């Protein structure tokens, strides 16, 4: 794993190096998600709604053991609960 030491500015800001921004599709003015873990902070590009829906449908497909899920079948399903379950988020 590659690691780079960054300096923290007076307002707590860091600059994500260009090579990482390009590799992960982080653009100027875009948003990132910062997630605390036991080992430190994880910085991830924010996914679009379309990407999240695609991931949820793929997860639903795997969970249904090969039966593809369709958007109409998700009626009455809480996508927030499904997302939290996929990513292990507890309330």
XYZ file of C-alpha atoms in Angstrom:
91
model
C 0.000 0.000 0.000
C 1.241 3.463 -0.890
C 1.195 6.134 1.765
C 2.028 9.805 1.534
C 2.570 12.160 4.444
C 0.492 15.353 4.177
C 0.694 18.540 6.213
C -2.441 19.795 7.886
C -3.083 23.496 7.338
C -4.192 26.008 9.980
C -7.890 25.303 9.301
C -7.411 21.524 9.447
C -7.285 21.241 5.663
C -5.205 18.805 3.622
C -4.586 18.688 -0.119
C -5.305 15.353 -1.771
C -2.427 14.753 -4.206
C -3.289 14.961 -7.904
C -2.375 11.324 -8.569
C -4.987 10.204 -6.007
C -7.640 12.690 -7.182
C -7.261 11.431 -10.746
C -7.203 7.758 -9.740
C -10.388 8.066 -7.679
C -12.283 10.595 -9.796
C -12.248 13.387 -7.230
C -12.801 16.669 -9.023
C -12.513 20.283 -7.901
C -15.737 21.288 -6.192
C -16.704 17.625 -5.781
C -17.511 15.970 -2.496
C -15.819 13.208 -0.540
C -16.942 11.039 2.345
C -14.738 10.914 5.454
C -15.287 7.787 7.512
C -13.695 7.230 10.915
C -12.251 3.762 11.543
C -10.234 2.163 14.327
C -7.051 2.833 12.343
C -7.807 6.408 11.271
C -9.841 8.267 8.672
C -10.850 6.878 5.298
C -11.487 9.432 2.537
C -13.677 8.184 -0.322
C -15.192 9.887 -3.344
C -18.909 10.492 -2.911
C -20.860 8.161 -5.170
C -23.663 9.408 -7.361
C -27.227 8.270 -6.776
C -26.985 6.173 -9.938
C -23.845 4.387 -8.664
C -25.473 3.681 -5.294
C -28.629 2.323 -6.928
C -26.536 0.127 -9.242
C -24.569 -1.255 -6.268
C -27.757 -1.892 -4.302
C -29.346 -3.704 -7.251
C -26.203 -5.814 -7.717
C -26.185 -6.616 -3.999
C -29.896 -7.441 -4.126
C -29.180 -9.732 -7.124
C -26.469 -11.599 -5.217
C -28.678 -11.784 -2.132
C -31.521 -13.227 -4.225
C -29.079 -15.917 -5.427
C -29.136 -15.060 -9.094
C -32.617 -13.595 -9.433
C -32.124 -10.017 -10.684
C -33.946 -7.303 -8.771
C -35.946 -4.733 -10.697
C -36.738 -1.235 -9.516
C -40.451 -2.062 -9.248
C -39.607 -4.914 -6.889
C -37.939 -2.466 -4.526
C -41.275 -0.755 -3.814
C -41.722 -0.823 -0.064
C -38.021 -1.552 0.517
C -36.117 1.073 2.476
C -33.024 1.823 0.419
C -31.529 3.551 3.464
C -31.893 0.356 5.513
C -30.526 -1.725 2.634
C -27.570 0.667 2.255
C -26.876 0.593 5.989
C -27.042 -3.218 5.970
C -24.676 -3.493 2.981
C -22.107 -1.170 4.536
C -22.526 -2.404 8.120
C -23.800 0.898 9.481
C -25.587 0.629 12.811
C -27.891 3.220 14.297
